[in-house]
Coordinates of C-alpha atoms (C1' of nucleotides) in Angstrom, one line a residue:
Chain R
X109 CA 13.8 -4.9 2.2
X110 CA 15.6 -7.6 4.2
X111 CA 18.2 -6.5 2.8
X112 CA 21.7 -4.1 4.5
X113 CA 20.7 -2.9 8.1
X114 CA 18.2 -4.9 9.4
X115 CA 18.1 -4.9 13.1
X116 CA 17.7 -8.2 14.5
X117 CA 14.8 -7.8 16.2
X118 CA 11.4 -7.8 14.8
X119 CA 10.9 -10.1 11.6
X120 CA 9.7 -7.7 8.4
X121 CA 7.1 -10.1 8.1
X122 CA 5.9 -9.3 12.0
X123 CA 5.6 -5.7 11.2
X124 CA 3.3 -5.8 8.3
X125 CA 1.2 -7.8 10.7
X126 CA 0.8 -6.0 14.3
X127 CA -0.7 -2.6 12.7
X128 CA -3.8 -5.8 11.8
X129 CA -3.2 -6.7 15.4
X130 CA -3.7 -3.2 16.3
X131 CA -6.7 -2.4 14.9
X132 CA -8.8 -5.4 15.5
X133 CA -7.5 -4.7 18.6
X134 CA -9.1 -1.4 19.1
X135 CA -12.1 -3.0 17.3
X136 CA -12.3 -5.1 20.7
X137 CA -11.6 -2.4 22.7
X138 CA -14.5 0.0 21.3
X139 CA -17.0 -3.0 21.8
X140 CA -16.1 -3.7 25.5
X141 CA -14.0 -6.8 25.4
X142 CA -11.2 -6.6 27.8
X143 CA -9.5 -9.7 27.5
X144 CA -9.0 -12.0 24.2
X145 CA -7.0 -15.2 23.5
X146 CA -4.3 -16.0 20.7
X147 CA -7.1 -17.8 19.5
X148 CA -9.8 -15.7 19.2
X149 CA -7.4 -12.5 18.1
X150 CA -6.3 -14.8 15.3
X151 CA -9.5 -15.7 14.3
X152 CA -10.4 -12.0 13.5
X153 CA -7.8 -10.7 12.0
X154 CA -7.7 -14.4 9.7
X155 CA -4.1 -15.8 10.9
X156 CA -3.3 -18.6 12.0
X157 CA -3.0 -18.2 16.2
X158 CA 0.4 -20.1 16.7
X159 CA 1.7 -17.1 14.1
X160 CA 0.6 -14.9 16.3
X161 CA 1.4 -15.8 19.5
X162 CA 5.0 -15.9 17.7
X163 CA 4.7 -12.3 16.7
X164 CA 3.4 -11.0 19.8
X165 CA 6.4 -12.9 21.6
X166 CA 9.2 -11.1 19.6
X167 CA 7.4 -7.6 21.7
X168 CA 8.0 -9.7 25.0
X169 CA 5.6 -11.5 27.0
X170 CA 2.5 -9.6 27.7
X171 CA -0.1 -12.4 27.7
X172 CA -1.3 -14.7 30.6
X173 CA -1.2 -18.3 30.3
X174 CA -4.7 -20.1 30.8
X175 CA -6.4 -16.1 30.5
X176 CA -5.4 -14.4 27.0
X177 CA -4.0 -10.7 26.6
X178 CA -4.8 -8.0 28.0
X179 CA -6.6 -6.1 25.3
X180 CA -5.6 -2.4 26.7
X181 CA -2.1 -3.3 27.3
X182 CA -1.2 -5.1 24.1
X183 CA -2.7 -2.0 22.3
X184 CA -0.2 -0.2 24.0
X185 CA 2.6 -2.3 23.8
X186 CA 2.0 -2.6 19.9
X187 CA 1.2 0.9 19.4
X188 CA 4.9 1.7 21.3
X189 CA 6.8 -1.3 19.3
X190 CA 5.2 0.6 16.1
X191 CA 6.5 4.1 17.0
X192 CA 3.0 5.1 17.5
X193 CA 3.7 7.0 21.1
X194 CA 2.9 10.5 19.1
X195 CA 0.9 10.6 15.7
X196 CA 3.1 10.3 12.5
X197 CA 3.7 13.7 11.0
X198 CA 2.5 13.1 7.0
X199 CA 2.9 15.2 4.2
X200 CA 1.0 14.8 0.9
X201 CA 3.0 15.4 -2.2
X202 CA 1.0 16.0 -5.6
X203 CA -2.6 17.1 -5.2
X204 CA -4.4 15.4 -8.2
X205 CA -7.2 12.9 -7.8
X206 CA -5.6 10.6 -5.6
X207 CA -3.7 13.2 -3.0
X208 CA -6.8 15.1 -2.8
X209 CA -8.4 12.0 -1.2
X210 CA -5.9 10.9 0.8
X211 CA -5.9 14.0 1.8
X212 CA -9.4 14.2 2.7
X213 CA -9.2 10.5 4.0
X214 CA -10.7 10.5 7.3
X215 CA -9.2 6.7 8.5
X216 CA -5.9 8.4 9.8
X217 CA -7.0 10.5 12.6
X218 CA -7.8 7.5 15.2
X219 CA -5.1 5.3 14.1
X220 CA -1.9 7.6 14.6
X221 CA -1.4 9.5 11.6
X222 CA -1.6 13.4 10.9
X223 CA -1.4 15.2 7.4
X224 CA 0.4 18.2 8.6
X225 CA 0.8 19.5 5.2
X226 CA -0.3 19.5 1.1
X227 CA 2.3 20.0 -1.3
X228 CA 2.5 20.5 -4.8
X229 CA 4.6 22.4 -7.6
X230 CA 1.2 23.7 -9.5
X231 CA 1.0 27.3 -9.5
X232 CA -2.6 27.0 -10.0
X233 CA -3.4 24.8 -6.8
X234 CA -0.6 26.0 -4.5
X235 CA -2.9 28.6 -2.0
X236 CA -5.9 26.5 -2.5
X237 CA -7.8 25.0 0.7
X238 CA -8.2 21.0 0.9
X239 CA -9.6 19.5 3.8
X240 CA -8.4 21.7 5.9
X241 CA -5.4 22.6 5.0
X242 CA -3.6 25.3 2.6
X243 CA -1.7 23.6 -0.4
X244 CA 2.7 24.6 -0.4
X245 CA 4.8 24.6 -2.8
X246 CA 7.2 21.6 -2.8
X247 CA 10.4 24.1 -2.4
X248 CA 9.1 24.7 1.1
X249 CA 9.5 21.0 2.0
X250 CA 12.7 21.5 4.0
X251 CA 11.4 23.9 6.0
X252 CA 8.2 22.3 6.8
X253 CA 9.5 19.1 7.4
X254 CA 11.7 20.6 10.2
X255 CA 9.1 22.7 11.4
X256 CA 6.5 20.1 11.8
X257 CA 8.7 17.2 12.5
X258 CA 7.7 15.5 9.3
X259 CA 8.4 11.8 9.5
X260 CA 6.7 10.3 6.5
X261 CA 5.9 11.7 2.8
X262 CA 2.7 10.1 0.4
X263 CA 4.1 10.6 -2.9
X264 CA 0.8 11.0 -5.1
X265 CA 2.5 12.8 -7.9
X266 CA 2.3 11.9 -11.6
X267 CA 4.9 8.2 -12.3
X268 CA 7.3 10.8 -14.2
X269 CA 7.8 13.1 -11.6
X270 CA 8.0 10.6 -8.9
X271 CA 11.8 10.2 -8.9
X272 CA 12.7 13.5 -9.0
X273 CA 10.2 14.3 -6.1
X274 CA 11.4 11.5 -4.3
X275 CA 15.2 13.0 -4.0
X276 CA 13.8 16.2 -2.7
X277 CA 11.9 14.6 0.0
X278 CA 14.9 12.5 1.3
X279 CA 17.0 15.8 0.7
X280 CA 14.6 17.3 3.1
X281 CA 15.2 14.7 5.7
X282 CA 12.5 12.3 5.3
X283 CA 13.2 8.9 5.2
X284 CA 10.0 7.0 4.9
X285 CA 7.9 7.0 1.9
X286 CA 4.7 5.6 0.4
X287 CA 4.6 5.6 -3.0
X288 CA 1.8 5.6 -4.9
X289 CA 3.3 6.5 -8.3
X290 CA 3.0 3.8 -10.5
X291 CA 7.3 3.7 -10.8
X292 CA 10.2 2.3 -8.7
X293 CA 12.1 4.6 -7.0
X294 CA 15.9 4.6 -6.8
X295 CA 16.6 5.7 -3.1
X296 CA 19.4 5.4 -0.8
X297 CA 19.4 2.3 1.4
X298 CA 18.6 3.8 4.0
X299 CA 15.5 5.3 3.3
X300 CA 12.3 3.1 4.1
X301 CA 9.9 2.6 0.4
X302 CA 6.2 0.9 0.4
X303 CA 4.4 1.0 -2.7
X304 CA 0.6 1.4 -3.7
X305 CA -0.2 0.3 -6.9
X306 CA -3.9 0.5 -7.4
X307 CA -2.9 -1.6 -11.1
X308 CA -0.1 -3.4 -10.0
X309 CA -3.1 -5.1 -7.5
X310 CA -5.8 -5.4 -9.7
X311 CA -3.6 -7.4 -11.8
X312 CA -2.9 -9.9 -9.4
X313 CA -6.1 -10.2 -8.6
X314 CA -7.1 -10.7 -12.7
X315 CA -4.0 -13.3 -12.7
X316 CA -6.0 -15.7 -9.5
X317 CA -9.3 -14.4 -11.1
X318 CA -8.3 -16.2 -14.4
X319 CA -6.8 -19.4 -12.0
X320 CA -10.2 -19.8 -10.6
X321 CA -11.7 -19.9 -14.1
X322 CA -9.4 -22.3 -15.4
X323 CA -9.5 -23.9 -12.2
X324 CA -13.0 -25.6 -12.1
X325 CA -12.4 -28.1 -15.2
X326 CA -11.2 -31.7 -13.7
X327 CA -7.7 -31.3 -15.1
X328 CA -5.0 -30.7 -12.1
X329 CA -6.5 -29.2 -8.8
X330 CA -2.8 -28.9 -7.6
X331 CA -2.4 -24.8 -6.9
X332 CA -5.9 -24.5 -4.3
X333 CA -4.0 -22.6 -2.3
X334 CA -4.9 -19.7 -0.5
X335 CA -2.7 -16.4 -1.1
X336 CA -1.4 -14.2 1.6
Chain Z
X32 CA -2.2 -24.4 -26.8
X33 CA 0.2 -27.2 -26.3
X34 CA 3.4 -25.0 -25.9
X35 CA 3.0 -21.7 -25.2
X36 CA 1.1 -21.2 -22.3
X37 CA 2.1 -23.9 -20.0
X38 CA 1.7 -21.6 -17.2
X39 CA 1.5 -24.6 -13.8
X40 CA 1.8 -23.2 -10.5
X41 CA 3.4 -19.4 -10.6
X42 CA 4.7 -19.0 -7.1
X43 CA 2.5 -16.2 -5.3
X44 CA 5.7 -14.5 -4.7
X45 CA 6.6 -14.4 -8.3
X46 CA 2.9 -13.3 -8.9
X47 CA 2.7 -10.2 -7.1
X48 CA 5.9 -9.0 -9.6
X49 CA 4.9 -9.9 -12.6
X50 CA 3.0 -6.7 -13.0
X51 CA 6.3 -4.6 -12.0
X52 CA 7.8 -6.3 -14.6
X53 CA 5.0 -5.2 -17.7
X54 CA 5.1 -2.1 -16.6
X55 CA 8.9 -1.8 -16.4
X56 CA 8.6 -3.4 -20.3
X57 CA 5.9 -1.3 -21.2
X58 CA 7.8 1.9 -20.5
X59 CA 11.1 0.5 -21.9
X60 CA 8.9 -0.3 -25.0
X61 CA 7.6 3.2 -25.0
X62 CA 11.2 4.2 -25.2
X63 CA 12.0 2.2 -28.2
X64 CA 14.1 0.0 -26.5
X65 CA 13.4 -3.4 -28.1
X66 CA 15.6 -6.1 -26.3
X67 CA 16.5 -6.4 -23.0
X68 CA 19.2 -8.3 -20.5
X69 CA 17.6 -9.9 -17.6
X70 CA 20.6 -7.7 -16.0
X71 CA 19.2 -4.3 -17.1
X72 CA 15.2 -5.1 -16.3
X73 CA 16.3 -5.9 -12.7
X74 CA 18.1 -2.8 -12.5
X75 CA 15.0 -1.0 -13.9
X76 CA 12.7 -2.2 -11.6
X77 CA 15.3 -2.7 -8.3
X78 CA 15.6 -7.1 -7.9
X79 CA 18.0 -9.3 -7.8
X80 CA 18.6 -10.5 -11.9
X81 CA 18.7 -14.0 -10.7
X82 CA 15.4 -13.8 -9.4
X83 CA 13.7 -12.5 -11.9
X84 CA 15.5 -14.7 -14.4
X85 CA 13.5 -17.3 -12.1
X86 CA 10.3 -15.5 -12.2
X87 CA 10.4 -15.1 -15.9
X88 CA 10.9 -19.2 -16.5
X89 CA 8.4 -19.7 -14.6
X90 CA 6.2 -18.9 -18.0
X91 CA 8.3 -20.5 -19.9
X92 CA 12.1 -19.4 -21.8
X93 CA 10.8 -16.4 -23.9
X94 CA 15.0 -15.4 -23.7
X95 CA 17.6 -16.0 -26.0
X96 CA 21.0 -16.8 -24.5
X97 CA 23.4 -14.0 -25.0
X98 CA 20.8 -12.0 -26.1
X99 CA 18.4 -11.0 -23.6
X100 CA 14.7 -10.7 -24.2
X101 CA 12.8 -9.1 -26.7
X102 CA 10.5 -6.7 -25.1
X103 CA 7.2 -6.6 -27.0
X104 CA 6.7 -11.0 -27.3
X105 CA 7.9 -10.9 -23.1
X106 CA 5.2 -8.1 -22.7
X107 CA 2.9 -10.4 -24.0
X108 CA 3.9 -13.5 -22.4
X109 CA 3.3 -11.9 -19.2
X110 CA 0.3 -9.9 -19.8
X111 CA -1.5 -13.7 -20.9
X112 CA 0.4 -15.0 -17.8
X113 CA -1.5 -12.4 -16.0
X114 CA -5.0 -12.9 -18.1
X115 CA -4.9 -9.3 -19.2
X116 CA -5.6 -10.4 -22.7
X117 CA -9.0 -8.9 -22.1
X118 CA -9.4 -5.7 -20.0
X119 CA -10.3 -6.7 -16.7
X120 CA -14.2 -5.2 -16.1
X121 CA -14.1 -3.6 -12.5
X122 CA -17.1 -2.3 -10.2
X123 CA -16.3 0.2 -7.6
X124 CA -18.4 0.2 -5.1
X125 CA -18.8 3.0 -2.2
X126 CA -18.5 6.6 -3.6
X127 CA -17.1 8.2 -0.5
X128 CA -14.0 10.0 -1.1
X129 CA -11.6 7.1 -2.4
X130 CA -14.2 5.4 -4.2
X131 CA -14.3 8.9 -6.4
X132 CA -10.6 9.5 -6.2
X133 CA -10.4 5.5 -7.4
X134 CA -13.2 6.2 -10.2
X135 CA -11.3 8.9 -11.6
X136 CA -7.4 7.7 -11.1
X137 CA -6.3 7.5 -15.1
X138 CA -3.8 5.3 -14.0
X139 CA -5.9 2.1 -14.9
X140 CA -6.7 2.6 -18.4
X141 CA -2.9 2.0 -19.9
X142 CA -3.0 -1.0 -18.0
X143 CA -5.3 -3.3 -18.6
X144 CA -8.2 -2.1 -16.2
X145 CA -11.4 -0.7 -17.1
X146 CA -14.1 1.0 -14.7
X147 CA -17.6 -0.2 -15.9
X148 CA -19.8 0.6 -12.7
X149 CA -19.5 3.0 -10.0
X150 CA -22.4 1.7 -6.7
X151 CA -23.7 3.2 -3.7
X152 CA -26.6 2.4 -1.8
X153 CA -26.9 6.4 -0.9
X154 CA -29.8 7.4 -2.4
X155 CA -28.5 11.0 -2.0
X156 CA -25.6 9.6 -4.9
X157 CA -27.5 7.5 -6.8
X158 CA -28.1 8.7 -10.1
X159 CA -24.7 11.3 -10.2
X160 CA -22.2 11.2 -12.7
X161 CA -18.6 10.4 -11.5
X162 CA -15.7 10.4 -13.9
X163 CA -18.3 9.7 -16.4
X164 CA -20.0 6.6 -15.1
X165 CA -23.6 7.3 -13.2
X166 CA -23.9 5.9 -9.7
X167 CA -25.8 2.8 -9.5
X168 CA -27.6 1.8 -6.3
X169 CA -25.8 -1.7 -4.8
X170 CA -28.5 -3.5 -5.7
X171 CA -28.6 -4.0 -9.0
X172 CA -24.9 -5.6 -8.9
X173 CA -26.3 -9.5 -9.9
X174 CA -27.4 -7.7 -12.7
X175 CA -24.3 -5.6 -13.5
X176 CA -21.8 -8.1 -13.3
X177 CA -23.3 -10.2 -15.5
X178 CA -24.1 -8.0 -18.0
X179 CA -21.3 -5.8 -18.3
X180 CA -19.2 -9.4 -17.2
X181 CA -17.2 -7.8 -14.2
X182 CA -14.5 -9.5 -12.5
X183 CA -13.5 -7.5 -9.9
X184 CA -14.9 -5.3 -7.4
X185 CA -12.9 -2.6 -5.4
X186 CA -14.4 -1.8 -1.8
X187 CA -14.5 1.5 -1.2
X188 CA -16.7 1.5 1.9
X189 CA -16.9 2.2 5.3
X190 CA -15.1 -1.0 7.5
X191 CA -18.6 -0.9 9.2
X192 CA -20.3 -2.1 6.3
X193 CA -17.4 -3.8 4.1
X194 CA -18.8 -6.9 5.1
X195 CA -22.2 -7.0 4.3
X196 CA -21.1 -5.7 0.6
X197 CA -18.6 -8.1 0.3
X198 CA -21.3 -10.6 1.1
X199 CA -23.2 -9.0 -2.2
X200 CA -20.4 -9.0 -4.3
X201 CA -20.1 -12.7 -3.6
X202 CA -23.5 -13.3 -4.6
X203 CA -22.9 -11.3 -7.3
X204 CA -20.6 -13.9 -8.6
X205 CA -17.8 -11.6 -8.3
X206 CA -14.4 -13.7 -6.8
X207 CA -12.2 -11.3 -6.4
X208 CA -11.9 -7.8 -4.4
X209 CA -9.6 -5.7 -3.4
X210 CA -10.7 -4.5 0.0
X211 CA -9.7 -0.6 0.7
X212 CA -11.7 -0.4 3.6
X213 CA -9.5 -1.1 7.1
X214 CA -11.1 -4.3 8.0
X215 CA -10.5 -8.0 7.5
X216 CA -13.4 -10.1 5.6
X217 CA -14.6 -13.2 6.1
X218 CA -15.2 -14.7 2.8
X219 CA -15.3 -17.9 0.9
X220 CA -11.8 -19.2 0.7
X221 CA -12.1 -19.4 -3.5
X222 CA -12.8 -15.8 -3.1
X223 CA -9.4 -14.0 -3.6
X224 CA -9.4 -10.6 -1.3
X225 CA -6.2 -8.2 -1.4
X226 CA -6.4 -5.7 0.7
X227 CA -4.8 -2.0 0.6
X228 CA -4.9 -0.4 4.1
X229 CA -3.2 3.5 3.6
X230 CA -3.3 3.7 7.7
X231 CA -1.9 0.7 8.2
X232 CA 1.1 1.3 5.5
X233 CA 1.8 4.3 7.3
X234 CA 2.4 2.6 10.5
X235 CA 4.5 0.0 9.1
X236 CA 6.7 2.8 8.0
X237 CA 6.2 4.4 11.2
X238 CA 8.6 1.3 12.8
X239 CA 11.2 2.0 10.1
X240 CA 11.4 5.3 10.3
X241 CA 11.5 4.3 14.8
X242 CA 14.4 2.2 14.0
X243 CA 16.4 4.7 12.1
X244 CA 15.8 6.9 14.4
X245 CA 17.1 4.7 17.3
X246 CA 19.2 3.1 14.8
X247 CA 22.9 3.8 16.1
X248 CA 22.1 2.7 19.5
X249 CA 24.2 -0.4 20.8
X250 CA 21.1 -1.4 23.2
X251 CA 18.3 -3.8 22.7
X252 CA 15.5 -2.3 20.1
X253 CA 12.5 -3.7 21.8
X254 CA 12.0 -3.8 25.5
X255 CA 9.5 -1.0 26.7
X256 CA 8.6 -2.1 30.2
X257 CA 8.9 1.1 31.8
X258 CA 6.2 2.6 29.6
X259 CA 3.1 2.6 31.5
Chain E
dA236 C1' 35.1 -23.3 -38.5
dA237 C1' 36.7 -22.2 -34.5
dT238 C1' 37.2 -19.2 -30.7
dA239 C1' 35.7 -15.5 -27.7
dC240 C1' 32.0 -13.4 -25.5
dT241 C1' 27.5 -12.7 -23.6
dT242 C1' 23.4 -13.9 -21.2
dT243 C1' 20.0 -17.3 -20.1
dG244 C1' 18.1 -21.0 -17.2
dT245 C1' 18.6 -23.6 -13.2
dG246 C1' 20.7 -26.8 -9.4
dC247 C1' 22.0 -26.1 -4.9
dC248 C1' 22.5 -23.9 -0.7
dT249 C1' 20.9 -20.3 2.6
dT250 C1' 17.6 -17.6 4.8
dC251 C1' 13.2 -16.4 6.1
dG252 C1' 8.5 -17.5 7.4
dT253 C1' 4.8 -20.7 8.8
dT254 C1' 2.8 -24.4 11.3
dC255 C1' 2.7 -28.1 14.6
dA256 C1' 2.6 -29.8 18.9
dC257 C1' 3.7 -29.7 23.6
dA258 C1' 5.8 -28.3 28.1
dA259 C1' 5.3 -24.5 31.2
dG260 C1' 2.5 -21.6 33.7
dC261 C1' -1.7 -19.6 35.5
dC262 C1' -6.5 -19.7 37.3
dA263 C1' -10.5 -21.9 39.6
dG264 C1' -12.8 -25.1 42.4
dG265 C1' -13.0 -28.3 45.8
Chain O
dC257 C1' -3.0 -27.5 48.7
dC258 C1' -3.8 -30.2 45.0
dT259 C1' -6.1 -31.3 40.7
dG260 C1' -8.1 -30.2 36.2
dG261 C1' -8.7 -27.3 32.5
dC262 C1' -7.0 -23.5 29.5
dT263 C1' -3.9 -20.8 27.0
dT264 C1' 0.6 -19.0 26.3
dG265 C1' 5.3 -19.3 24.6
dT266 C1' 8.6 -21.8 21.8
dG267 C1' 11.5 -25.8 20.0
dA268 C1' 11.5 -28.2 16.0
dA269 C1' 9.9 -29.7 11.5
dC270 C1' 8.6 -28.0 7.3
dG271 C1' 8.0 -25.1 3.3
dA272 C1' 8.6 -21.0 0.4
dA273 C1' 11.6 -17.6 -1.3
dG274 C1' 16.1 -15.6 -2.4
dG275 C1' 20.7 -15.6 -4.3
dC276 C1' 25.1 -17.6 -6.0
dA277 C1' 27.4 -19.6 -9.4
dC278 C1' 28.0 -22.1 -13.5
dA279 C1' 26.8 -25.1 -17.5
dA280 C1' 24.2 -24.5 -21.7
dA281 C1' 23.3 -22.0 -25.6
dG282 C1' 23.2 -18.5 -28.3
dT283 C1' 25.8 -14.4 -31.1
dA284 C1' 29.9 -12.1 -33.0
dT285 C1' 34.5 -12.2 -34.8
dT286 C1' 38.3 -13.7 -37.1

DNA sequence: AATACTTTGTGCCTTCGTTCACAAGCCAGG
DNA sequence: CCTGGCTTGTGAACGAAGGCACAAAGTATT
């Protein structure tokens, strides 16, 4: 991640942040508020403000000292720092349980993303209609991708198919994935990877679950930390 | 008790890969494969060997020098690092198109999670039969959790009415959730909340995938003034 | 038994991220 | 215009995480 071509200029850390940012933005937005303070911004979203101020610093300066931000015009100056000038072209890959929801997930519309196509190498489901759209075989990928302008693939295929998939989406010209098969992927550097493992997080969660049992008896109450 | 599991203070960091690493073992195992190298794990699951030569001693030195580790007793280690000597009992709650893409995901089985209640407070879905679980109304969670001794509850909800449910689960005794629906909760702070966000990992890639895109270019990244 | 070889476990240094705390800057009111 | 009250933006301190490099500790070989 931090790793080879990092442009100095945003912190990794940052990004993961301002798409929060954004949306408790838009949150504030739909309810009427107009302007907000570091403070108050911080308090919603559950940072702590100084961290924010810091990240909305590295986009320039776009608040006003003694007033707060500008709740329209940070929108916008996040939504631009994220690439979110035009929706993200997203193509589903795999159309079992998991990409049919996704699929059907109705969350992307108002926050920048469009599923511009449903692919899968079934014989059976390729033709079929899901939410909307008419599932394509995953040789077409290439074609679509340049077509639609495909920027970003959801890989909901089965864990041993995920690699192989993987190499024909980044043959097609895709270099930003989110994986949700339950497997690393060996990918060139330059090719962007997030991972969504519904298990992978569920054990985390049993590993504090199990603190917080053990955690209540008088012995040491050295780890109360809070995570993330 | 006095030697193996001397477990104090996993780094959070450490935590969130310990689950990589099972699953990594667990395949390797599935293959035969009976020892490993610290060397050949990393490789498998894409870190630095150091690093998780450090992760790993942070339960305690299951390796033997020159050697490597023997997969099946460093399986175990970790899955009682991780408290998955039990399966971990989960509820999920809101049976909109994820929650029933989540109840029937056959991911979780293999690894240590088990689906025990499916809720809704929609009358209309009460009483169906998902994945074969029947939909339970919200309110009988106290009840639920105790009996069937859940530990973790999945929000599948709208983000309008994620908090009010997490409130419940709460009650419910439940301390720990992983929140799928695109809001921030404010909870208890012994309460341990991880939150998956597809729209919001989409974005985050959306910046990558920006940067690549404006990659080669000697100017500064981040200075969108003009834009109005 | 001694030497050669392999791989772990970890001390130390570097890098990245978070938080504090305060000067700088802006608005409002008199 | 000046004063007082807020809130931003950021230097600096602190802390967590990452990675190098090597001694320690084992196996294999002769």
């Amino acid at each position: 991640m931090g790793s080879a071509t990092e442009r100095r200029g945003i912190p990794d850390a940052t990004v993961t942040r301002l798409p929060e940012y954004l949306r408790a933005l838009t949150s504030l937005a739909d309810t009427g508020v107009t302007s907000v303070s570091s403070e108050e911004l911080a308090t919603v979203v559950g940072v702590n403000s100084a961290k924010l101020r810091k990240d909305l610093s590295y986009l320039g300066s776009y608040g006003v000292r003694g007033v707060g931000y500008d709740v329209t015009h940070l929108s916008d100056q996040i939504s631009s720092a994220l690439g979110l000038t035009r929706d993200q072209a997203v193509a589903i890959i795999g159309m079992g349980n998991l990409g049919r929801a996704l699929a059907a997930y109705n969350g992307f519309a108002s926050r920048g993303v469009e599923v511009v196509a449903l692919l899968d190498h079934d014989p059976a489901v390729i033709g079929s209609r899901i939410a909307g759209l008419t599932v394509e075989p995953v040789a077409d990928l290439p074609r679509i991708t340049s077509e639609r302008e495909v920027t970003i693939a959801m890989l909901a295929t089965p864990a041993g198919s995920a690699q192989e998939v993987a190499d024909l989406v980044v043959a097609a010209g895709i270099t930003a994935i989110l994986n949700f098969a339950p497997t690393s992927l060996e990918l060139p550097a330059d090719v962007q990877v997030r991972k969504v493992d519904l298990a992978t997080e569920v054990q985390i969660l049993a590993f504090h679950a199990q603190q917080s049992r053990l955690g209540g008896l008088p012995a040491e109450p050295v780890l109360t930390e809070a995570v993330q």
